[in-house]
Coordinates of C-alpha atoms in Angstrom, one line a residue:
M22 CA 194.0 121.3 43.0
A23 CA 195.2 120.3 46.4
R24 CA 192.6 119.4 49.0
E25 CA 192.8 121.6 52.1
F26 CA 192.4 119.8 55.4
Q27 CA 191.2 121.2 58.8
R28 CA 192.4 119.9 62.1
G29 CA 190.8 116.5 62.8
H30 CA 189.9 115.8 59.2
K31 CA 190.9 112.4 57.6
A32 CA 190.8 110.9 54.2
R33 CA 192.0 107.8 52.4
I34 CA 195.2 108.4 50.5
S35 CA 193.8 106.5 47.6
D36 CA 191.1 109.3 47.4
L37 CA 193.9 111.9 47.1
T38 CA 196.2 110.1 44.7
A39 CA 196.7 106.7 43.1
G40 CA 200.5 106.8 43.8
T41 CA 202.3 105.3 46.7
D42 CA 205.6 107.2 46.3
L43 CA 204.9 110.4 48.2
Y44 CA 206.7 113.6 49.2
V45 CA 205.8 115.1 52.6
G46 CA 206.8 118.7 53.2
V47 CA 206.6 120.6 56.4
Q48 CA 206.9 124.4 56.7
I49 CA 207.2 125.9 60.2
S50 CA 209.0 129.0 61.4
G51 CA 209.0 131.5 64.2
P52 CA 211.1 134.5 65.2
G53 CA 214.2 133.3 67.0
L54 CA 213.0 129.6 67.0
S55 CA 214.7 126.5 65.8
F56 CA 212.8 123.3 65.1
D57 CA 213.4 119.6 65.0
I58 CA 211.0 117.8 62.6
S59 CA 210.8 114.1 62.9
C60 CA 208.7 111.0 61.9
F61 CA 207.8 108.2 64.3
G62 CA 207.0 104.8 62.9
L63 CA 204.6 103.2 65.3
D64 CA 203.2 99.7 65.7
A65 CA 199.5 98.6 66.1
D66 CA 199.6 99.8 69.8
E67 CA 200.9 103.2 68.6
R68 CA 204.3 102.5 70.3
L69 CA 207.8 103.0 69.0
S70 CA 208.7 99.3 69.4
D71 CA 211.6 99.6 67.0
D72 CA 214.0 102.6 67.4
R73 CA 215.1 102.2 63.7
Y74 CA 211.8 103.8 62.7
F75 CA 212.4 107.0 64.5
I76 CA 213.4 109.2 61.5
F77 CA 215.2 112.4 62.5
Y78 CA 218.4 114.4 61.8
N79 CA 220.6 111.7 63.3
Q80 CA 218.9 108.7 61.6
P81 CA 217.7 109.9 58.2
K82 CA 216.0 106.7 56.9
S83 CA 214.4 103.5 58.0
P84 CA 216.1 100.1 57.4
E85 CA 214.3 99.4 54.1
E86 CA 214.3 103.1 53.1
S87 CA 210.5 103.3 53.1
V88 CA 210.8 106.6 55.0
Q89 CA 213.6 109.0 54.2
L90 CA 214.5 112.4 55.5
L91 CA 215.3 114.6 52.5
G92 CA 216.1 118.0 54.2
A93 CA 215.0 121.5 53.5
Q94 CA 213.9 122.1 49.9
A95 CA 211.1 123.5 47.7
G96 CA 210.3 126.1 50.3
D97 CA 209.8 123.5 53.0
T98 CA 211.6 123.6 56.3
E99 CA 211.9 119.8 56.2
S100 CA 210.8 117.1 53.8
F101 CA 210.4 113.3 53.7
R102 CA 210.0 110.6 51.1
V103 CA 207.4 108.0 52.0
T104 CA 206.9 104.8 49.9
L105 CA 203.8 103.3 51.3
D106 CA 204.1 99.9 49.6
R107 CA 207.5 99.4 51.2
I108 CA 206.5 100.0 54.8
P109 CA 206.7 96.7 56.8
Q110 CA 203.7 95.1 58.3
Q111 CA 204.6 95.9 61.9
I112 CA 204.5 99.7 61.2
R113 CA 200.8 100.9 61.3
K114 CA 201.3 104.6 61.7
L115 CA 203.7 107.4 60.7
S116 CA 203.4 110.4 62.9
F117 CA 205.1 113.6 61.7
T118 CA 206.0 116.0 64.5
A119 CA 207.8 119.3 65.1
T120 CA 209.5 120.3 68.3
I121 CA 211.2 123.5 69.4
D122 CA 214.9 123.1 69.9
G123 CA 215.7 125.5 72.8
A124 CA 213.5 128.1 74.4
G125 CA 210.1 129.1 73.0
Q126 CA 206.5 127.9 72.6
M127 CA 204.3 126.9 69.8
S128 CA 202.1 130.0 70.1
Q129 CA 205.0 132.0 68.6
V130 CA 205.1 130.1 65.2
G131 CA 203.8 131.8 62.1
P132 CA 201.6 130.3 59.4
G133 CA 202.8 126.9 58.4
Y134 CA 201.6 123.7 56.8
I135 CA 202.2 120.0 56.2
R136 CA 201.6 118.9 52.6
I137 CA 201.6 115.8 50.4
V138 CA 202.9 115.9 46.9
A139 CA 202.4 113.0 44.4
G140 CA 203.6 112.8 40.8
G141 CA 204.9 116.4 41.0
E142 CA 201.5 117.8 42.1
E143 CA 200.4 118.8 45.6
V144 CA 197.3 116.8 46.5
A145 CA 196.8 117.7 50.2
R146 CA 197.7 120.5 52.6
Y147 CA 196.9 121.1 56.2
P148 CA 197.6 124.7 57.2
F149 CA 198.2 125.7 60.9
G150 CA 199.3 128.7 62.9
G151 CA 200.4 129.8 66.3
S152 CA 196.9 130.8 67.3
E153 CA 195.9 127.2 67.6
F154 CA 198.5 126.6 70.4
S155 CA 199.6 128.1 73.7
T156 CA 202.6 127.0 75.8
E157 CA 203.3 123.7 74.1
R158 CA 206.8 123.1 72.8
A159 CA 205.9 120.3 70.4
V160 CA 203.1 119.5 68.0
M161 CA 201.9 116.4 66.2
L162 CA 201.2 117.7 62.7
G163 CA 199.8 114.8 60.8
D164 CA 199.6 111.0 60.6
F165 CA 199.7 108.4 57.9
Y166 CA 197.8 105.4 59.5
F167 CA 196.7 102.1 58.2
K168 CA 193.0 101.2 58.7
D169 CA 192.2 98.7 56.0
V170 CA 194.0 101.1 53.7
W171 CA 196.5 103.9 54.3
R172 CA 194.9 107.1 55.3
F173 CA 196.0 110.7 56.2
A174 CA 194.8 112.6 59.3
A175 CA 195.4 116.3 60.0
V176 CA 196.2 116.2 63.8
G177 CA 197.5 119.6 64.9
Q178 CA 197.7 118.4 68.5
G179 CA 200.0 120.4 70.8
F180 CA 202.2 118.5 73.3
D181 CA 204.0 119.8 76.4
G182 CA 207.7 119.1 76.5
G183 CA 210.2 118.8 73.7
L184 CA 211.5 115.9 71.5
D185 CA 212.5 113.8 74.5
A186 CA 209.0 114.1 75.9
L187 CA 207.5 113.0 72.5
L188 CA 209.9 110.1 72.4
R189 CA 208.9 108.9 75.8
N190 CA 205.2 109.4 75.0
F191 CA 205.6 106.9 72.1
G192 CA 207.4 104.4 74.3
G193 CA 211.0 105.1 73.1
E194 CA 214.1 105.5 75.2
V195 CA 216.0 108.7 75.3
A196 CA 219.8 108.2 74.9
E197 CA 222.4 110.8 75.9
D198 CA 223.8 112.6 72.9
E199 CA 227.5 112.7 72.5
P200 CA 229.1 116.2 72.6
A201 CA 229.4 117.7 69.1
A202 CA 232.9 117.9 67.8
P203 CA 234.1 121.6 67.4
Q204 CA 233.8 122.9 63.9
Q205 CA 237.0 123.4 62.0
P206 CA 237.6 127.0 60.9
G207 CA 237.1 127.8 57.3
G208 CA 234.0 128.0 55.2
G209 CA 234.7 125.0 53.0
A210 CA 233.7 122.4 55.7
A211 CA 230.5 120.5 54.9
A212 CA 227.6 121.4 57.2
P213 CA 226.0 118.7 59.3
G214 CA 222.8 117.1 57.9
F215 CA 220.6 118.8 60.5
A216 CA 221.8 122.3 59.7
P217 CA 219.7 124.6 57.5
P218 CA 221.0 125.5 54.0
A219 CA 223.8 128.0 53.9
Q220 CA 222.2 130.2 51.2
A221 CA 219.2 132.5 52.0
A222 CA 217.5 131.8 48.7
A223 CA 215.6 128.7 47.9
P224 CA 217.7 125.6 47.4
P225 CA 218.1 124.0 44.0
A226 CA 215.4 121.9 42.3
F227 CA 214.5 118.7 44.1
G228 CA 215.6 115.6 42.2
V229 CA 217.0 112.2 43.3
P230 CA 218.9 109.9 40.9
G231 CA 217.9 106.4 40.3
G232 CA 220.0 105.1 43.2
G233 CA 217.9 107.1 45.7
A234 CA 220.9 109.0 47.2
P235 CA 220.8 112.9 47.0
V236 CA 223.5 114.5 44.7
P237 CA 225.6 117.2 46.4
P238 CA 225.1 120.6 44.8
P239 CA 228.0 121.7 42.5
P240 CA 229.8 124.9 43.4
A241 CA 228.6 126.6 40.2
P242 CA 225.1 126.6 38.7
A243 CA 224.5 123.5 36.6
P244 CA 221.6 122.0 34.7
Q245 CA 218.9 120.7 37.0
P246 CA 218.1 116.9 36.8
A247 CA 214.5 115.9 36.1
A248 CA 212.3 115.3 39.2
Q249 CA 211.0 111.9 39.9
G250 CA 207.3 111.0 40.5
F251 CA 207.4 111.8 44.2
A252 CA 209.1 115.2 43.7
P253 CA 207.3 118.5 44.4
P254 CA 206.4 120.8 41.5
A255 CA 209.2 122.3 39.3
G256 CA 211.0 125.3 40.6
A257 CA 212.0 123.8 43.8
T258 CA 215.5 122.4 44.5
P259 CA 217.7 119.5 45.8
P260 CA 218.6 119.1 49.4
P261 CA 222.1 120.1 50.7
A262 CA 225.0 117.7 50.7
P263 CA 224.5 114.7 53.0
A264 CA 226.2 114.8 56.3
P265 CA 229.1 112.4 57.1
S266 CA 228.1 109.1 58.4
V267 CA 227.2 109.2 62.1
P268 CA 226.4 106.1 64.1
P269 CA 222.6 106.2 64.9
V270 CA 222.1 106.9 68.5
H271 CA 218.8 105.2 68.9
S272 CA 219.9 101.9 67.3
A273 CA 222.8 101.5 69.7
P274 CA 222.3 98.9 72.5
T275 CA 221.3 100.3 75.8
I276 CA 221.6 99.0 79.3
V277 CA 218.2 98.5 80.9
A278 CA 218.1 98.8 84.7
P279 CA 216.0 96.1 86.5
L280 CA 212.6 97.2 87.7
H281 CA 211.9 97.9 91.4
T282 CA 215.6 98.4 92.2
P283 CA 216.1 99.2 96.0
P284 CA 217.6 102.5 96.9
G285 CA 221.0 101.0 97.7
G286 CA 221.2 99.2 94.4
S287 CA 220.2 95.7 93.5
T288 CA 221.8 92.7 95.1
V289 CA 223.2 89.8 93.1
P290 CA 221.1 86.7 93.7
P291 CA 222.9 83.7 95.2
P292 CA 223.9 80.9 92.9
A293 CA 221.4 78.1 92.5
P294 CA 222.0 75.1 94.9
A295 CA 223.6 72.0 93.6
P296 CA 221.2 69.2 92.5
A297 CA 220.2 66.8 95.3
P298 CA 221.4 63.2 95.1
F299 CA 219.1 60.8 93.3
G300 CA 216.1 59.9 95.5
Q301 CA 216.6 62.8 98.0
Q302 CA 214.1 65.7 98.2
P303 CA 215.8 69.1 97.4
P304 CA 215.5 71.8 100.0
P305 CA 212.7 74.3 99.6
Y306 CA 213.3 77.5 97.6
G307 CA 215.0 80.2 99.8
Q308 CA 216.6 77.7 102.3
S309 CA 220.0 76.3 102.1
A310 CA 220.6 72.5 102.2
P311 CA 221.8 71.0 105.5
P312 CA 225.6 70.7 105.8
P313 CA 227.2 67.3 105.4
P314 CA 228.0 65.4 108.5
G315 CA 231.1 66.6 110.3
Y316 CA 230.6 70.3 109.3
G317 CA 228.7 72.9 111.3
Q318 CA 225.9 71.5 113.5
P319 CA 225.5 67.8 113.7
P320 CA 222.5 66.4 111.8
A321 CA 219.3 66.0 113.9
P322 CA 218.3 62.5 114.7
Q323 CA 215.5 61.3 112.5
A324 CA 212.8 58.9 113.6
P325 CA 212.1 55.9 111.3
P326 CA 209.3 56.5 108.9
P327 CA 205.9 55.2 109.9
P328 CA 205.0 51.9 108.4
G329 CA 203.2 52.1 105.1
Y330 CA 204.6 55.5 104.0
G331 CA 207.5 54.2 102.0
G332 CA 210.1 56.3 103.8
A333 CA 208.7 59.8 103.0
P334 CA 211.4 62.4 103.6
T335 CA 211.2 64.6 106.7
P336 CA 210.9 68.4 106.6
P337 CA 214.1 70.4 107.0
P338 CA 215.2 71.2 110.6
G339 CA 213.3 74.0 112.3
Q340 CA 210.3 73.8 109.9
V341 CA 207.0 72.1 110.6
P342 CA 205.3 70.3 107.7
H343 CA 202.8 72.4 105.7
Q344 CA 204.2 75.6 107.3
Q345 CA 204.9 78.6 105.1
A346 CA 208.4 80.0 104.6
P347 CA 209.5 82.4 107.4
Y348 CA 209.1 86.1 106.9
G349 CA 211.6 87.6 104.5
A350 CA 212.1 84.4 102.5
P351 CA 211.2 84.7 98.7
Q352 CA 207.6 83.9 98.0
A353 CA 206.1 82.3 94.9
A354 CA 204.1 85.3 93.8
P355 CA 205.9 88.7 93.3
R356 CA 205.0 91.6 95.5
S357 CA 202.7 94.3 94.2
P358 CA 204.5 97.1 92.4
G359 CA 202.4 99.6 94.3
V360 CA 199.3 101.6 93.6
L361 CA 200.6 103.2 90.4
G362 CA 201.9 99.9 89.1
A363 CA 198.7 98.1 89.8
L364 CA 196.6 100.8 88.0
Q365 CA 199.0 101.1 85.0
Q366 CA 196.8 99.0 82.8
Y367 CA 194.0 101.4 83.3
K368 CA 196.0 104.5 82.4
E369 CA 194.5 107.0 80.0
T370 CA 195.3 106.4 76.3
P371 CA 196.3 109.7 74.5
T372 CA 196.7 109.3 70.8
G373 CA 196.4 112.9 69.5
Q374 CA 193.2 111.9 67.6
R375 CA 189.8 113.7 68.0
W376 CA 188.1 110.5 69.2
T377 CA 190.0 108.0 71.3
Q378 CA 188.6 104.7 72.7
Q379 CA 190.0 104.3 76.2
N380 CA 188.5 100.8 76.6
K381 CA 185.5 98.9 75.3
K382 CA 183.0 100.9 77.4
L383 CA 184.6 104.4 77.5
V384 CA 185.5 106.9 74.8
R385 CA 187.2 110.3 74.9
A386 CA 186.5 113.3 72.6
D387 CA 189.2 116.0 72.3
L388 CA 187.4 119.3 71.7
G389 CA 190.6 121.1 70.8
I390 CA 190.9 119.1 67.6
G391 CA 188.7 120.0 64.6
G392 CA 187.3 123.1 66.2
Q393 CA 183.7 121.8 66.1
P394 CA 181.5 120.9 69.1
V395 CA 180.3 117.4 70.0
L396 CA 176.7 116.4 70.5
A397 CA 176.1 113.6 73.0
R398 CA 173.2 112.0 74.8
Q399 CA 172.3 113.8 77.9
G400 CA 173.8 112.2 81.0
S401 CA 176.5 110.3 79.1
M402 CA 179.4 112.5 80.3
V403 CA 181.4 110.8 83.0
L404 CA 184.3 113.2 83.4
Y405 CA 186.0 116.0 81.5
Q406 CA 189.3 118.0 81.6
G407 CA 189.9 121.6 80.6
K408 CA 187.4 124.4 80.0
V409 CA 184.3 122.8 78.6
D410 CA 180.8 124.2 78.4
F411 CA 177.7 122.0 78.3
S412 CA 174.3 123.3 76.9
Y413 CA 171.0 121.8 75.9
K414 CA 170.6 120.9 72.2
G415 CA 167.0 121.3 71.3
A416 CA 165.4 119.7 68.2
G417 CA 162.9 122.5 67.7
F418 CA 159.1 122.2 67.6
S419 CA 158.9 120.3 64.4
G420 CA 161.8 118.0 65.5
R421 CA 160.1 117.1 68.7
I422 CA 156.9 116.3 66.8
V423 CA 158.8 114.0 64.4
G424 CA 160.8 112.4 67.2
N425 CA 157.6 111.6 69.2
A426 CA 155.8 110.2 66.2
T427 CA 158.7 108.0 65.0
G428 CA 160.4 107.0 68.2
Q429 CA 163.6 108.5 67.0
E430 CA 163.9 111.4 69.4
M431 CA 167.3 112.1 70.9
Q432 CA 167.8 114.2 74.1
L433 CA 171.2 115.8 73.3
M434 CA 173.7 118.1 75.0
R435 CA 176.2 120.3 73.1
C436 CA 179.9 120.2 74.3
T437 CA 182.1 123.1 73.4
G438 CA 185.4 124.6 74.5
Q439 CA 188.9 123.4 74.9
G440 CA 189.5 120.1 76.7
Q441 CA 188.7 116.4 76.8
V442 CA 185.3 114.8 77.5
F443 CA 184.8 111.2 78.4
F444 CA 181.5 109.4 77.5
A445 CA 179.9 106.2 78.7
E446 CA 176.4 104.9 79.4
D447 CA 175.1 101.9 81.3
S448 CA 178.3 100.0 80.8
T449 CA 177.4 99.4 77.1
M450 CA 180.1 98.7 74.6
L451 CA 181.1 101.7 72.5
H452 CA 182.2 101.7 68.8
P453 CA 183.4 104.9 67.1
I454 CA 182.5 104.9 63.4
E455 CA 184.4 107.3 61.1
L456 CA 182.4 108.6 58.2
Q457 CA 184.2 110.1 55.2
G458 CA 181.4 111.5 53.1
D459 CA 179.4 108.2 53.3
A460 CA 176.2 107.5 55.3
V461 CA 175.1 105.0 57.9
C462 CA 171.7 104.3 59.4
V463 CA 171.6 103.9 63.2
S464 CA 168.6 103.6 65.6
A465 CA 168.4 106.6 67.9
E466 CA 168.5 104.3 70.8
N467 CA 172.0 103.2 69.9
V468 CA 173.6 106.6 69.3
L469 CA 175.8 107.9 72.2
A470 CA 177.7 110.9 70.6
F471 CA 178.7 112.4 67.3
D472 CA 180.4 115.4 65.7
E473 CA 178.1 118.3 65.2
G474 CA 179.2 118.6 61.6
L475 CA 177.4 115.4 60.6
Q476 CA 174.0 115.7 59.0
Y477 CA 171.3 113.6 60.5
E478 CA 167.6 113.0 59.8
V479 CA 164.8 110.5 60.4
R480 CA 164.6 107.9 57.6
R481 CA 161.4 106.0 56.8
I482 CA 161.4 102.3 56.2
E483 CA 158.5 101.3 54.0
G484 CA 156.6 98.2 54.9
H485 CA 153.3 96.8 53.7
G486 CA 151.1 95.3 56.4
I487 CA 152.7 97.3 59.3
P488 CA 150.1 99.2 61.3
G489 CA 151.0 102.9 60.6
G490 CA 152.7 102.0 57.4
A491 CA 156.4 102.3 58.2
L492 CA 159.3 101.9 60.6
F493 CA 161.9 104.6 61.2
T494 CA 165.6 105.0 61.9
M495 CA 168.2 107.8 61.9
Q496 CA 170.6 108.4 59.0
F497 CA 173.9 110.1 59.6
Q498 CA 176.0 111.5 56.7
G499 CA 179.1 113.6 56.1
T500 CA 182.6 113.8 57.4
G501 CA 183.1 113.0 61.1
T502 CA 182.6 110.3 63.8
I503 CA 179.6 108.8 65.4
V504 CA 179.8 106.7 68.5
V505 CA 177.4 103.7 68.5
K506 CA 176.6 101.7 71.7
T507 CA 175.7 98.1 71.8
H508 CA 174.7 95.5 74.5
G509 CA 177.5 93.0 74.1
T510 CA 179.9 92.4 71.3
P511 CA 178.2 92.9 67.9
V512 CA 178.6 91.1 64.7
V513 CA 179.0 92.7 61.3
L514 CA 177.5 90.8 58.4
P515 CA 177.6 91.4 54.6
V516 CA 174.3 92.1 52.9
T517 CA 173.3 89.2 50.7
P518 CA 170.0 88.5 49.0
T519 CA 169.0 86.3 51.9
T520 CA 170.0 88.4 54.9
F521 CA 167.3 88.7 57.5
A522 CA 167.5 90.2 61.0
D523 CA 165.2 90.9 63.9
C524 CA 164.7 94.6 64.0
N525 CA 164.9 94.5 67.8
A526 CA 168.6 93.3 67.5
V527 CA 169.7 95.4 64.4
V528 CA 171.9 98.3 65.5
A529 CA 173.1 99.9 62.2
W530 CA 173.4 99.3 58.5
S531 CA 174.9 100.9 55.4
A532 CA 172.6 103.6 54.0
A533 CA 172.9 102.2 50.5
S534 CA 171.2 99.0 51.5
Q535 CA 167.6 98.4 50.5
V536 CA 165.5 97.5 53.5
V537 CA 162.1 95.8 53.3
V538 CA 159.9 94.0 55.8
S539 CA 159.9 90.3 55.6
S540 CA 156.5 88.9 54.5
Q541 CA 157.1 85.7 56.4
V542 CA 156.5 87.3 59.8
R543 CA 153.2 87.3 61.7
M544 CA 152.4 90.8 62.8
R545 CA 151.2 91.7 66.2
R546 CA 148.5 94.3 67.0
N547 CA 150.8 96.3 69.2
S548 CA 153.2 97.3 66.4
Y549 CA 153.0 101.1 65.9
P550 CA 155.3 103.8 64.4
G551 CA 158.3 104.0 66.6
D552 CA 157.7 100.6 68.2
T553 CA 159.1 97.9 65.9
G554 CA 157.4 95.0 67.6
E555 CA 159.0 91.8 68.8
S556 CA 158.1 89.7 65.7
V557 CA 159.1 92.1 62.9
N558 CA 162.0 91.0 60.8
L559 CA 163.8 93.1 58.2
Q560 CA 165.3 91.9 54.9
F561 CA 168.4 93.6 53.6
R562 CA 169.4 93.8 50.0
G563 CA 172.3 95.6 48.4
A564 CA 175.4 95.5 46.2
P565 CA 178.6 93.9 47.6
G566 CA 180.2 96.2 50.3
N567 CA 176.9 96.8 52.2
F568 CA 176.6 95.6 55.7
I569 CA 174.5 95.3 58.8
V570 CA 175.5 95.4 62.5
V571 CA 173.6 93.1 64.9
Q572 CA 174.0 92.9 68.7
P573 CA 173.4 89.8 70.9
Y574 CA 170.5 91.6 72.6
E575 CA 166.9 92.6 71.9
I576 CA 165.8 96.0 73.0

């Protein structure tokens, strides 16, 4: 049975299927609307650094054919073949997008989906509809991204502008398309590769021969070839005949204009001066060498060098030693590109994900993705965009009693609506941690924000000899993201039988780890529940794969 995703949900592809040869189908439609469905192969910086990995109607496959555009089939508006183990190392994300070709907006689309088929069986599906969008003309549907392993994320993020705007957003260059050749009269001409199938009924069954090239459909019905492992279920049909070879637009060389070109056009720099004779100092940059004797002005008389200086050369005429070049001459350092250029490195980083780290100390939550609110520490909001409502999130009477008794009380606010909220606190370093059904233990002091869908509770750490009998921490479990803050750059250590850590410096650990109090520590009288005490150490035990996170700071 296929796993159904909601917007913002993520999963490891290995949890969905053991296969790496996958079929990705997209179904999207709307009255009077035409769509372009594409795949962007992005690098680690989520940029389209290589135009050959922009897979669309005019460039139907990547160089090594790890991503191929298959066309409309099996009830899908567009489909792709993705072979994960053939994707090169420089490609870290595949973003599947749909844009409206012409007038219209995404709020007009009907129910649609993006799905993953492996071994002839559908394993994942993300359904969406026009009610999730407004005036956008493009949408980022889903991503395959590499984070230790390949994963799938249901994005569903609307985007203003069309295909050109998406291309610029990913760092690509938009080339001018050549005018299409007029179609020859007669119904026997082959349709271009980006055109929909001619028949109204579903196309023939999907199947690709061993060579990997689609077979043109015969004029009369014929026996259907067997589908390969990445094909969708039986009953669906092969794509239409491939289009004639068209030179890829985005792989053609482009002429890049120089930056900061003046309005009247850039001037050609003068040729470099000829090398000075041996033993003679060359003229400074930006000044021409003095003319030879007999041409132009006569050379100025030069006084003999002072004794003991070895005949040091004199400065050029009209310039005092140690004096800067006159105004207008080229300087050693380039001029500032202006305010926008100087602030370019601090520009907001949109990724279409629910949680986006803007820098080491600032994180953004997109409330329009996932449809669930965000809980954050009160006072941690630094700015927000859109229509966002903030309300107090109470823990209830029993929750306040538990929090006061254990020291794990969190003063939270609830963020709801449509927009983006930016969080930070005391210039601490922030680390979004994505949970996918697993659990992690974090001290309440180190929690900044998290998805409301996560379950959280106070967990007791048993310890003999501790006044009060125990220490406490918060355990978070479920599917979502928690943002942890640290003082300085933390270190993540694997749990071994001899892993000890000062409980004042421990930030988090895997919930499957066994935690005990070290018996080699002298206890103080001021250690109470909720106050770990300066001299309390914790010993961590667990199977391989468990970890602890320690910061270079003691609370």
